[in-house]
mmCIF file of C-alpha atoms and ligand atoms in Angstrom:
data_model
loop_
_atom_site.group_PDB
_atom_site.id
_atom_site.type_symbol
_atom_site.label_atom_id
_atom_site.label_comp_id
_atom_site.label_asym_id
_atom_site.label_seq_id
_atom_site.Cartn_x
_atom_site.Cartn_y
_atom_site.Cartn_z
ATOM 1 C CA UNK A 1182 11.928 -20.842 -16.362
ATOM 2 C CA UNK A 1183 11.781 -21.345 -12.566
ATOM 3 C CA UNK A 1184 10.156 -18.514 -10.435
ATOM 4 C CA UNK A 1185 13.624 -17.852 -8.824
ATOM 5 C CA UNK A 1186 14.959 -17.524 -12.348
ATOM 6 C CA UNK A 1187 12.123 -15.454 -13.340
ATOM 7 C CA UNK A 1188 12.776 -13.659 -10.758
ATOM 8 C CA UNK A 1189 16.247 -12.386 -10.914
ATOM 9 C CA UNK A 1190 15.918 -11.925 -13.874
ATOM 10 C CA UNK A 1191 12.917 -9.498 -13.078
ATOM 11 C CA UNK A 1192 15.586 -7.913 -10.544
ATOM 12 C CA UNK A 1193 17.812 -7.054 -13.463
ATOM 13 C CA UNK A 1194 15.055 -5.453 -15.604
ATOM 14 C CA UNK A 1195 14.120 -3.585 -12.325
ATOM 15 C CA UNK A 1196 17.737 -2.125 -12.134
ATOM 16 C CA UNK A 1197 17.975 -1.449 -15.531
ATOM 17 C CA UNK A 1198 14.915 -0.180 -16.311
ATOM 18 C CA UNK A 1199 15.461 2.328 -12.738
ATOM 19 C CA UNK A 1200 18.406 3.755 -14.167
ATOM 20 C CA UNK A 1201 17.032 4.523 -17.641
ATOM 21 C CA UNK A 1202 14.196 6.073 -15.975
ATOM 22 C CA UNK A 1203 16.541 8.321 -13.398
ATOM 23 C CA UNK A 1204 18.539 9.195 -16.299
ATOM 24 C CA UNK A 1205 14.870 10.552 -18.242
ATOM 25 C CA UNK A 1206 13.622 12.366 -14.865
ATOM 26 C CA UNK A 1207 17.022 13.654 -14.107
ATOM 27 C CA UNK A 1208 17.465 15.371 -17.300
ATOM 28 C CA UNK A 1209 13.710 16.568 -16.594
ATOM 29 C CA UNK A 1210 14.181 17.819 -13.057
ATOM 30 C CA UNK A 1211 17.286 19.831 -14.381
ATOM 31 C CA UNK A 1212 14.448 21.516 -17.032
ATOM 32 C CA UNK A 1213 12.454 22.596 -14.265
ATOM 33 C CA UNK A 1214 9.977 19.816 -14.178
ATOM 34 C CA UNK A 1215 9.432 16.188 -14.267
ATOM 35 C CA UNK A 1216 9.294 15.963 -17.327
ATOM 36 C CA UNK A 1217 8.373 18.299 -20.289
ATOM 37 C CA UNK A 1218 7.610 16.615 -23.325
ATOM 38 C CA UNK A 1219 7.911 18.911 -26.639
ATOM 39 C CA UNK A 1220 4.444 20.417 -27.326
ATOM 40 C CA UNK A 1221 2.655 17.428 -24.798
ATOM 41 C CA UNK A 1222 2.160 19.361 -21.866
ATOM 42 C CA UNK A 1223 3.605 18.364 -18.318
ATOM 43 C CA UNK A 1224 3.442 14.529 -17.222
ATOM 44 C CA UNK A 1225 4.080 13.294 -14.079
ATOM 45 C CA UNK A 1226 6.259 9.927 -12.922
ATOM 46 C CA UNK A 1227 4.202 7.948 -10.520
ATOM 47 C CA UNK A 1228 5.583 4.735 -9.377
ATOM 48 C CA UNK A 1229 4.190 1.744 -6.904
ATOM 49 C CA UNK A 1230 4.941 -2.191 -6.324
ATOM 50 C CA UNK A 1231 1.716 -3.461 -7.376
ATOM 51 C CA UNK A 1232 0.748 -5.692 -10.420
ATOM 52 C CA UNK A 1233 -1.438 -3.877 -13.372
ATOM 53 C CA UNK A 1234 -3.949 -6.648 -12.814
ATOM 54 C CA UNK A 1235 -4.573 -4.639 -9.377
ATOM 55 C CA UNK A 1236 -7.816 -3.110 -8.660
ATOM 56 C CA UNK A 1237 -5.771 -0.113 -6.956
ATOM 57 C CA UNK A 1238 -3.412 0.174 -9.974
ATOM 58 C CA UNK A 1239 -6.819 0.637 -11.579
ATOM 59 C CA UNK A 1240 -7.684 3.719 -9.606
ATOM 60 C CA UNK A 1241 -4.094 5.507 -10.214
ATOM 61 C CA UNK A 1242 -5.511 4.813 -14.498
ATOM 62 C CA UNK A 1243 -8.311 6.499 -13.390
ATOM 63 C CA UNK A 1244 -6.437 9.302 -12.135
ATOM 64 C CA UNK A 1245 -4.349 9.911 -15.202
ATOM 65 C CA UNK A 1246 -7.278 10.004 -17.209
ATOM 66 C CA UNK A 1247 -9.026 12.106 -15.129
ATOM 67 C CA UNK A 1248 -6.016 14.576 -14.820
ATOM 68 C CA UNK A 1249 -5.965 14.214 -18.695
ATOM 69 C CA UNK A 1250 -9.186 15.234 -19.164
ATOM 70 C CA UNK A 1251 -9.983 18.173 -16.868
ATOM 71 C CA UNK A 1252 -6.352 19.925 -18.072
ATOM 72 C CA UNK A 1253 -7.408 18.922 -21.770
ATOM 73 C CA UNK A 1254 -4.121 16.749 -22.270
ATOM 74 C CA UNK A 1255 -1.526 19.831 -20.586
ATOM 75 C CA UNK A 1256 -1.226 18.163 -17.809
ATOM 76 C CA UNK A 1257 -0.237 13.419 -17.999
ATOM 77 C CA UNK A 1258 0.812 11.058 -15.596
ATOM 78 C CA UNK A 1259 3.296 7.853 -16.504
ATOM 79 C CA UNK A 1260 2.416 4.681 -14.187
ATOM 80 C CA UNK A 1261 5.844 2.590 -13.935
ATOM 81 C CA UNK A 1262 4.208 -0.573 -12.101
ATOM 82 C CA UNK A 1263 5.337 -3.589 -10.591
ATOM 83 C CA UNK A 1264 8.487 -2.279 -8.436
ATOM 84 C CA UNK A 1265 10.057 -1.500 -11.759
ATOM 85 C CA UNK A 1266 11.848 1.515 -10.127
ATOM 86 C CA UNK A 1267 12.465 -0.214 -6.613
ATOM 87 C CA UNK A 1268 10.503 -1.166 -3.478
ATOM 88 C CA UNK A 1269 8.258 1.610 -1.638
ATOM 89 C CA UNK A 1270 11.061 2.427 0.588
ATOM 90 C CA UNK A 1271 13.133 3.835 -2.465
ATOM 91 C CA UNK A 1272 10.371 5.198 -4.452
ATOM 92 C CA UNK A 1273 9.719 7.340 -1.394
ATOM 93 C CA UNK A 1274 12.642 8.561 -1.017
ATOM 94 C CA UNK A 1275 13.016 9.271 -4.939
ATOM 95 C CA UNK A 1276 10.217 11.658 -4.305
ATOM 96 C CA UNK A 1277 11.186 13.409 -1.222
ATOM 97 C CA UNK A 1278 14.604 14.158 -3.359
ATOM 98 C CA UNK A 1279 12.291 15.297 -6.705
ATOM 99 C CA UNK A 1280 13.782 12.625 -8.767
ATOM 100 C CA UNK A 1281 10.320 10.625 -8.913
ATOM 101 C CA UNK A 1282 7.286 13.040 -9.299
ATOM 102 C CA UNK A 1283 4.440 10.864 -7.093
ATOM 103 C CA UNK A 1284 4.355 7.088 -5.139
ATOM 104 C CA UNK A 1285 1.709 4.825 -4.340
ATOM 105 C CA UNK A 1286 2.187 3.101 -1.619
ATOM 106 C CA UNK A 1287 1.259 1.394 1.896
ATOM 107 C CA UNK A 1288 0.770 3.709 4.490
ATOM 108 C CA UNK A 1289 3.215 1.456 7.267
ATOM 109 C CA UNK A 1290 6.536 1.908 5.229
ATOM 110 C CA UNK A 1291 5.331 6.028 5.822
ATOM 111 C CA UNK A 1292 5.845 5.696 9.374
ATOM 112 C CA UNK A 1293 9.568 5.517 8.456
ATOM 113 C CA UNK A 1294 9.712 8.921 6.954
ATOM 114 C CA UNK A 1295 6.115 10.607 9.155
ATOM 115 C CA UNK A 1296 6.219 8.612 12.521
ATOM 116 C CA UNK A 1297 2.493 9.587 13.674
ATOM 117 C CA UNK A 1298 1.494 7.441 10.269
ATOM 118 C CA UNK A 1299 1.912 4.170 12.364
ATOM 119 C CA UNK A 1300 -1.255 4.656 13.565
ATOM 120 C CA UNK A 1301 -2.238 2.523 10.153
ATOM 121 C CA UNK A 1302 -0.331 -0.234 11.600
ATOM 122 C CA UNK A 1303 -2.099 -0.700 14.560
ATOM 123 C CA UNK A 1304 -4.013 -3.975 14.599
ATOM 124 C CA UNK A 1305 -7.487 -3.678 15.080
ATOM 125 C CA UNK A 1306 -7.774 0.242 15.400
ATOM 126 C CA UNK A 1307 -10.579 0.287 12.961
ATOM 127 C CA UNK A 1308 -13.852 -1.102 14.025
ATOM 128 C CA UNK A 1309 -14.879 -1.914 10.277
ATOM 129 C CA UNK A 1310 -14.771 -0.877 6.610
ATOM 130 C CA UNK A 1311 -16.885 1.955 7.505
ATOM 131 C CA UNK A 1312 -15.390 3.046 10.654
ATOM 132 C CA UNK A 1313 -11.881 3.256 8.087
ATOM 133 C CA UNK A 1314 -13.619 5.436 5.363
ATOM 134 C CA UNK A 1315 -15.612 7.972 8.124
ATOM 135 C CA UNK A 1316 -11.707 8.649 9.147
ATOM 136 C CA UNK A 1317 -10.313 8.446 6.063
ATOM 137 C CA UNK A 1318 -12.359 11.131 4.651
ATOM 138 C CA UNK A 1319 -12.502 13.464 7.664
ATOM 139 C CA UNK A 1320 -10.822 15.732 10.211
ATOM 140 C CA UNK A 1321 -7.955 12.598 11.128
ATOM 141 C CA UNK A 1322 -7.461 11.355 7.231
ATOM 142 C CA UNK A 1323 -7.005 14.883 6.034
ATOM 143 C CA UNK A 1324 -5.007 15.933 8.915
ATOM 144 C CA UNK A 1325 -2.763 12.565 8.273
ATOM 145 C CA UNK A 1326 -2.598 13.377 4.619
ATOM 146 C CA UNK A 1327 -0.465 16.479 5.110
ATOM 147 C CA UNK A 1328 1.646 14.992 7.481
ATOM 148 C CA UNK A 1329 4.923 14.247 5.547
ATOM 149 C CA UNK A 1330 4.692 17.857 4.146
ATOM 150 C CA UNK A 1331 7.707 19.005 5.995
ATOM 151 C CA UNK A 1332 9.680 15.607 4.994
ATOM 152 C CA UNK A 1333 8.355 15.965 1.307
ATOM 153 C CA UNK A 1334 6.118 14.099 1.110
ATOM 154 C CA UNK A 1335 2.070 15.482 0.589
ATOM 155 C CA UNK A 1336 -0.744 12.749 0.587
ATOM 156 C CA UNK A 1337 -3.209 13.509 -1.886
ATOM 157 C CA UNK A 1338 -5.745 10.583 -1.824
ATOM 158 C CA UNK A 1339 -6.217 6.984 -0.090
ATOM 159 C CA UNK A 1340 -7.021 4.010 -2.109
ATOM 160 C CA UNK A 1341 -8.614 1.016 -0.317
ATOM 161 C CA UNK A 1342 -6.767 -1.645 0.425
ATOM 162 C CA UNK A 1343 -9.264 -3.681 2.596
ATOM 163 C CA UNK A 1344 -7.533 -5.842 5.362
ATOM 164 C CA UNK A 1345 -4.598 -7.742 5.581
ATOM 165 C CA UNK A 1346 -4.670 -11.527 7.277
ATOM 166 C CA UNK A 1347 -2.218 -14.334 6.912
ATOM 167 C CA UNK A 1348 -1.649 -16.850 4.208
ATOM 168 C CA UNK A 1349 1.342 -19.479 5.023
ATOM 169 C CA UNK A 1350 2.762 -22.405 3.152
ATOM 170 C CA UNK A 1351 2.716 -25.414 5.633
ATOM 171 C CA UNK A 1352 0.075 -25.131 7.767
ATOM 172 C CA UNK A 1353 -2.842 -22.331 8.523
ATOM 173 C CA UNK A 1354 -3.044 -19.697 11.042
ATOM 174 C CA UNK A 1355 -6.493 -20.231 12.928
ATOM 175 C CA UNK A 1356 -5.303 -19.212 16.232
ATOM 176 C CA UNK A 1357 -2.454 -16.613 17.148
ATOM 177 C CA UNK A 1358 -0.525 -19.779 18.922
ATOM 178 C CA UNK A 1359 -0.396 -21.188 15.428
ATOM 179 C CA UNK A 1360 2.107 -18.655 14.405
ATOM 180 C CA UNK A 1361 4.616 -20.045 16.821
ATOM 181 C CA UNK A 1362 7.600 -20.967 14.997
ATOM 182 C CA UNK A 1363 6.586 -19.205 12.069
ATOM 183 C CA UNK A 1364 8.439 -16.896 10.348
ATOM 184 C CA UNK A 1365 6.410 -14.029 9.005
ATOM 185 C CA UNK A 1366 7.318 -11.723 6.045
ATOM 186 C CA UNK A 1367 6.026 -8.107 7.179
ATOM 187 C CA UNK A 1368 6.180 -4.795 5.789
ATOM 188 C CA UNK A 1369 8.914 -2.526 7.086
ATOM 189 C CA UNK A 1370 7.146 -1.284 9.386
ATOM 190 C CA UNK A 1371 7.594 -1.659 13.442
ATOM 191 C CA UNK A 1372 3.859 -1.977 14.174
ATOM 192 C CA UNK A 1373 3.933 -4.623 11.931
ATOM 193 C CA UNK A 1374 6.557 -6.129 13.727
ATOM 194 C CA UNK A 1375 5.663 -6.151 16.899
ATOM 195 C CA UNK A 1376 2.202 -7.107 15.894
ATOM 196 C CA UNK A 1377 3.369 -10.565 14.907
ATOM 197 C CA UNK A 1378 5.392 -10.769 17.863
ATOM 198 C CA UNK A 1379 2.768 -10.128 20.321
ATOM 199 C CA UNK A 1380 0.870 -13.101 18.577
ATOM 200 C CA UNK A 1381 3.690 -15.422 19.030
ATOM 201 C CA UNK A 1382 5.317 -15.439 15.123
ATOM 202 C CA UNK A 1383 8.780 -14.208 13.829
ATOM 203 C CA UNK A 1384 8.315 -11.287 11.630
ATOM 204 C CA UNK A 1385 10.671 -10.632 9.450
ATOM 205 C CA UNK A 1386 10.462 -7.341 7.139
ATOM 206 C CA UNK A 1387 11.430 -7.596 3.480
ATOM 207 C CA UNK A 1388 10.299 -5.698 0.623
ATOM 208 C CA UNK A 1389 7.399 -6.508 -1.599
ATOM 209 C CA UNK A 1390 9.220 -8.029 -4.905
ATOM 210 C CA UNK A 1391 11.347 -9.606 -2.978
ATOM 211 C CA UNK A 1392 8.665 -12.078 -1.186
ATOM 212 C CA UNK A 1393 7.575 -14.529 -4.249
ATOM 213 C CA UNK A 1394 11.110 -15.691 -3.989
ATOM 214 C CA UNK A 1395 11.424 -15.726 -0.278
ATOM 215 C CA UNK A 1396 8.384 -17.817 0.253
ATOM 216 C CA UNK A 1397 9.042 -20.249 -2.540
ATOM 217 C CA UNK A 1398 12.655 -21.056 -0.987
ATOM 218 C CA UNK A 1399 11.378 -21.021 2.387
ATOM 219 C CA UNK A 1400 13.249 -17.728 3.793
ATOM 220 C CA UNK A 1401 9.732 -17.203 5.339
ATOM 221 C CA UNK A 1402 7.084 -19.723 6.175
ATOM 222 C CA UNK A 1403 4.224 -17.140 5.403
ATOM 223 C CA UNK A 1404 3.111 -13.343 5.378
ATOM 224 C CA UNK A 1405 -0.016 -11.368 5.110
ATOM 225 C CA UNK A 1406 -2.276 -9.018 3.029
ATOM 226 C CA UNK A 1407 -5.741 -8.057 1.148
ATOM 227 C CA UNK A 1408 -6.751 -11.019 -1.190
ATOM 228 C CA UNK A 1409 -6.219 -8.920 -4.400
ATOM 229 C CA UNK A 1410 -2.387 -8.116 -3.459
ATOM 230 C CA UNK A 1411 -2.596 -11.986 -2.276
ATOM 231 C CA UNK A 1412 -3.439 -13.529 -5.667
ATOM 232 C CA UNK A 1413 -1.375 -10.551 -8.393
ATOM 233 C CA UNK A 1414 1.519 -11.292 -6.577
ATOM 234 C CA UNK A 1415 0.956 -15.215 -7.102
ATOM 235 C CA UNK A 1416 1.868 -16.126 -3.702
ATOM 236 C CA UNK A 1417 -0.850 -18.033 -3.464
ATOM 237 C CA UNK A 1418 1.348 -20.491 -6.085
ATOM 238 C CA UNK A 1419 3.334 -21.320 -2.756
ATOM 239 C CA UNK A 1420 1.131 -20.429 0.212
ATOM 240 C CA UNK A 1421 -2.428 -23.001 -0.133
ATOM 241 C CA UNK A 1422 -3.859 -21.539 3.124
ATOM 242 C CA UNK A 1423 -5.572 -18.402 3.880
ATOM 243 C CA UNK A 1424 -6.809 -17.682 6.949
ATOM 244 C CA UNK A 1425 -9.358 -14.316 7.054
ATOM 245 C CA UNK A 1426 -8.407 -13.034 10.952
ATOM 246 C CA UNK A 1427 -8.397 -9.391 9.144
ATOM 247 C CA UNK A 1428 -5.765 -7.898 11.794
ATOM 248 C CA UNK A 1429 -5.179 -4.803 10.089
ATOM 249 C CA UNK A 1430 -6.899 -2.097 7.651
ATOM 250 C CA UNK A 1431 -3.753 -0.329 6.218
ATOM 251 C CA UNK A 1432 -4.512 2.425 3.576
ATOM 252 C CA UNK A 1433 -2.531 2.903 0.006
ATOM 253 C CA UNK A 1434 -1.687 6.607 0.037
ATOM 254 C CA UNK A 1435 -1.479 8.250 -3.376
ATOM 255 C CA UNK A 1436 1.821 10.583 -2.624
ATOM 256 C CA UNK A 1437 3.222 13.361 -4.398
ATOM 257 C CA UNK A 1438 6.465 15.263 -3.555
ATOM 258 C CA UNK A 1439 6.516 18.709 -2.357
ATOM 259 C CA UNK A 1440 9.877 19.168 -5.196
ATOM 260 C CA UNK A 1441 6.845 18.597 -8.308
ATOM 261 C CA UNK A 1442 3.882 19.974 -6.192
ATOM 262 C CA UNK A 1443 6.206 23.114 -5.842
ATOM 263 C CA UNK A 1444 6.625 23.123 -9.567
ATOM 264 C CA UNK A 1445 3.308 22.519 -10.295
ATOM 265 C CA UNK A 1446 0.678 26.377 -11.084
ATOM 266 C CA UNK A 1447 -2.731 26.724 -8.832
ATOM 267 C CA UNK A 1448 -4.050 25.003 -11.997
ATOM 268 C CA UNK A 1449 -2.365 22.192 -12.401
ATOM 269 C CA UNK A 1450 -2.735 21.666 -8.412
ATOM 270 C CA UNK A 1451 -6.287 21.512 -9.037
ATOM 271 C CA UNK A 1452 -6.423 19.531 -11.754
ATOM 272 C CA UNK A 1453 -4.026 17.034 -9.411
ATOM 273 C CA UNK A 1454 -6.817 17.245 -6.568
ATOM 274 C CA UNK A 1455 -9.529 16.781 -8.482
ATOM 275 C CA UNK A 1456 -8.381 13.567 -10.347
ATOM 276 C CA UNK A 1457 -7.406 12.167 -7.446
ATOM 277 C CA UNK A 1458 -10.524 12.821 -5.339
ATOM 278 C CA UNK A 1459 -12.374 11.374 -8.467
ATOM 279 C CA UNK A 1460 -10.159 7.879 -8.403
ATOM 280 C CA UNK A 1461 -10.765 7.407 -5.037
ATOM 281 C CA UNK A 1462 -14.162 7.049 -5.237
ATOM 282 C CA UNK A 1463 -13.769 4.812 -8.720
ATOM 283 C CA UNK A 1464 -11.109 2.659 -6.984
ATOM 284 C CA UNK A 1465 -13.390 2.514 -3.125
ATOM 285 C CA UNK A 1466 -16.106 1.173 -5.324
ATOM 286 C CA UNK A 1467 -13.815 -1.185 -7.250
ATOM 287 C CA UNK A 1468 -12.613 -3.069 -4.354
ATOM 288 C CA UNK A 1469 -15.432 -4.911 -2.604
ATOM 289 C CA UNK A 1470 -16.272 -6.599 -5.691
ATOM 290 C CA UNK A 1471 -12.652 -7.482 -6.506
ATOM 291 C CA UNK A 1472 -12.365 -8.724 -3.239
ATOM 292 C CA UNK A 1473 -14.874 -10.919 -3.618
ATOM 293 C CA UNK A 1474 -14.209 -12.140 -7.106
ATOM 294 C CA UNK A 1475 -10.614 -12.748 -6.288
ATOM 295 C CA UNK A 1476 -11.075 -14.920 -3.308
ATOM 296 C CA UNK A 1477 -13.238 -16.863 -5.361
ATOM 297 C CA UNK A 1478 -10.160 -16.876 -7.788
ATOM 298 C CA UNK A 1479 -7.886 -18.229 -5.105
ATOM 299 C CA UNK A 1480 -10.383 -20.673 -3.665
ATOM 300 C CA UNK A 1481 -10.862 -22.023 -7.266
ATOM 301 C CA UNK A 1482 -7.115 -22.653 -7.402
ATOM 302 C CA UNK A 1483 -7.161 -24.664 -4.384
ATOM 303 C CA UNK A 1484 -6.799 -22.280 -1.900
ATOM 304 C CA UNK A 1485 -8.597 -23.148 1.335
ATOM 305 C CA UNK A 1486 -9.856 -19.754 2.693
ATOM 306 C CA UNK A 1487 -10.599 -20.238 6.226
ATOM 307 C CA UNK A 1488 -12.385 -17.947 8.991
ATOM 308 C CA UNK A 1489 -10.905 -18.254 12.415
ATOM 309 C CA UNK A 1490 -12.509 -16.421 15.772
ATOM 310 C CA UNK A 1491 -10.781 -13.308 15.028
ATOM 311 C CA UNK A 1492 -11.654 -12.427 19.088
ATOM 312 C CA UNK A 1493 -8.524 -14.583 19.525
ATOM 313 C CA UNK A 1494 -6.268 -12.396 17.456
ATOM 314 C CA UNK A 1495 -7.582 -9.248 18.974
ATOM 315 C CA UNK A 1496 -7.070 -10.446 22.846
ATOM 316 C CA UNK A 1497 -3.359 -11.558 21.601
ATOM 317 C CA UNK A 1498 -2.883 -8.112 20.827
ATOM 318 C CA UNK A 1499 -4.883 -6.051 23.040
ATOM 319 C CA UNK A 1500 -1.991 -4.544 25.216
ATOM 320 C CA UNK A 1501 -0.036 -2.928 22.159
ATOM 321 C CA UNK A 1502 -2.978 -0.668 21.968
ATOM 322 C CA UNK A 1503 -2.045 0.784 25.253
ATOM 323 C CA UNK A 1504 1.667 1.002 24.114
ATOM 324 C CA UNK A 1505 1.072 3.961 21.767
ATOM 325 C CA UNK A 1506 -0.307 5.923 24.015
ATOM 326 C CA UNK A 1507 2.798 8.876 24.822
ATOM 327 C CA UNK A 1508 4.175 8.036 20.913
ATOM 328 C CA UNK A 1509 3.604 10.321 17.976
ATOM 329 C CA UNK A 1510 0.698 7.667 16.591
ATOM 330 C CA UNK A 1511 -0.761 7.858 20.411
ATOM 331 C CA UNK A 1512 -2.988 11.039 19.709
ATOM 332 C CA UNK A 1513 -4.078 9.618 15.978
ATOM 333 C CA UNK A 1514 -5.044 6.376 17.845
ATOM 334 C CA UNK A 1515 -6.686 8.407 20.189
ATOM 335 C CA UNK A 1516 -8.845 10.394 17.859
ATOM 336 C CA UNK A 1517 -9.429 6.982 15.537
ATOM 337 C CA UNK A 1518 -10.767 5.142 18.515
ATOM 338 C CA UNK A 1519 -12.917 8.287 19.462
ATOM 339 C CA UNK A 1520 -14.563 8.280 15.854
ATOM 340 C CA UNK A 1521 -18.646 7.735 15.567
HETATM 341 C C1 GCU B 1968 -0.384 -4.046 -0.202
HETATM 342 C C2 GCU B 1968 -0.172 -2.606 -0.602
HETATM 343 C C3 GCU B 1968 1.193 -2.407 -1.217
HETATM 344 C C4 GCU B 1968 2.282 -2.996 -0.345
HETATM 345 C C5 GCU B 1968 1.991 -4.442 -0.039
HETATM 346 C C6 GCU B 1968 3.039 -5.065 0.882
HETATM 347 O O1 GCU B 1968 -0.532 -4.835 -1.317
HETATM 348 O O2 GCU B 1968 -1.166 -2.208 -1.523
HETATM 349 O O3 GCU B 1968 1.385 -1.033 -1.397
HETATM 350 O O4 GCU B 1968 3.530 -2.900 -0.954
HETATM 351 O O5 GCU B 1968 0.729 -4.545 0.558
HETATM 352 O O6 GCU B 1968 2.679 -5.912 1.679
HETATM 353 O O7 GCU B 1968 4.213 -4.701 0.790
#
């Protein structure tokens, strides 16, 4: 079967399998909960775009069997993978309604629903790896974790997701001028957006599962992310250059709705908390190594993996900085930038 057959046909299952899985947590949400399963305990519907093969999907395992554990099976979360119940976009707004329990996802589709979560977006905020985990784990990550509350949506964890840079079919990205002409797939997210504008490529925002297909008929010339999302989505079937510029450090936030969290006792909160303090740390661990390992994957498959002056790609985009000051990300930039 081609990939563009595979594909729709993948688009089908993802329909059908979406509304047999409303239909379950409809009937569940009407019962007070999720889902109650007879005698079982509680479980939770979590749902995210990535493949199973993914080292973050591994840390949301982690958390069900944590959550398993410490409530001595009362308390079980359900992964649905792979955009089986629709891109992030949907998925968060299935949880802001109550119809999906939690979401994994990218923190730039967030700043559609909690605009000061753009601040993820911004290329270059984050001095390094640990520069990102010092804010991730204190005053500013918290703080940006309970952002969404009042839209519905409560952060509970970050996963890392390492940093994004581009991979294109034709011809690599070494220098921001190379992107001229280029047409970009980006998240939906307008810091994404304008980041590939002010480096001189077309960005052009389309969801996840939709991007195998839109690379391999060449709706878009090339897009970007961390090498494990790179190589479980197969892009790298399509896109033989990968060029390491590293532009942005966007988090995967573990989400859960205020509609369950509301539903949920103190001790089922806890047990919530803890398992997903727990699979951060599993999944932070996991990644280096599966970064590594998996661009050794892609370079084996004939992926050239290149390392352009990234000082080129920051200059490009050194006055959009200065644009968020006086915008709800301004202050998070702000207090980012300020962090030891
Ligand atoms: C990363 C991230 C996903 C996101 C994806 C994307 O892989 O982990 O949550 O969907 O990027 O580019 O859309």
């Amino acid at each position: 079967m081609s990939s563009g057959a595979r594909s729709g046909a993948d688009g089908v299952l993802r329909r059908r399998g979406f509304l047999s899985v409303l239909a379950g947590v409809g009937s569940g949400v009407v019962a007070g909960m999720g889902c109650r399963e007879a005698g079982e305990g509680k479980v939770l519907r979590l749902a995210h775009v990535l493949d199973t093969r993914h080292p973050v999907h591994a840390g949301m395992e982690h958390m069900g069997e944590a959550v398993e554990r410490l409530s001595e099976g009362r308390l079980r979360v359900r992964i649905y993978a792979g955009g089986q119940l629709g891109s992030e976009r949907e998925l968060l707004e299935l949880v802001q309604l109550g119809a999906l329990d939690m979401v994994k996802t990218s923190a730039s589709p967030m700043e559609g629903f909690v605009p000061g979560m753009e601040v993820f977006s911004i290329p270059y905020v984050f001095r390094d790896e640990g520069h990102l985990w010092r804010v991730l784990e204190g005053r500013v990550g918290r703080a940006l974790l309970d952002l969404g509350v009042d839209k519905r949506l409560k952060g509970l964890c970050y996963y890392d997701a390492g940093s994004r840079s581009f991979y294109t079919r034709g011809r690599p990205v070494m220098r921001p001028e190379d992107l001229r002409g280029l047409k970009i797939r980006v998240q939906n997210s307008r810091a994404a957006i304008r980041m590939v504008e002010a480096m001189g490529g077309a960005a052009t925002p389309l969801a996840f599962g939709e991007l195998y297909t839109a690379l391999d008929q060449g709706v878009v010339d090339g897009a970007e992310n961390n090498p494990p999302s790179f190589l479980t989505s197969r892009h790298y079937e399509v896109c033989r250059y990968y060029a390491l510029d590293e532009h942005t450090s966007v988090p995967d936030l573990l989400m859960v709705g205020t509609p369950t969290w509301e539903r949920l006792d103190g001790r089922e909160r806890e047990w919530l908390e803890a398992a997903a303090e727990v699979s951060m740390r599993f999944q932070r661990e996991l990644w280096a190594g599966r970064t590594r390992e998996d661009l050794e994957t892609l370079a084996g498959a004939g992926v050239e993996i290149l390392h352009p002056d990234k000082v080129r790609f920051q200059e490009a985009v050194r006055g959009l900085q200065a644009s968020y000051r006086g915008t709800a990300a301004g202050p998070w930039m702000e207090a980012i930038l300020e962090q030891g």
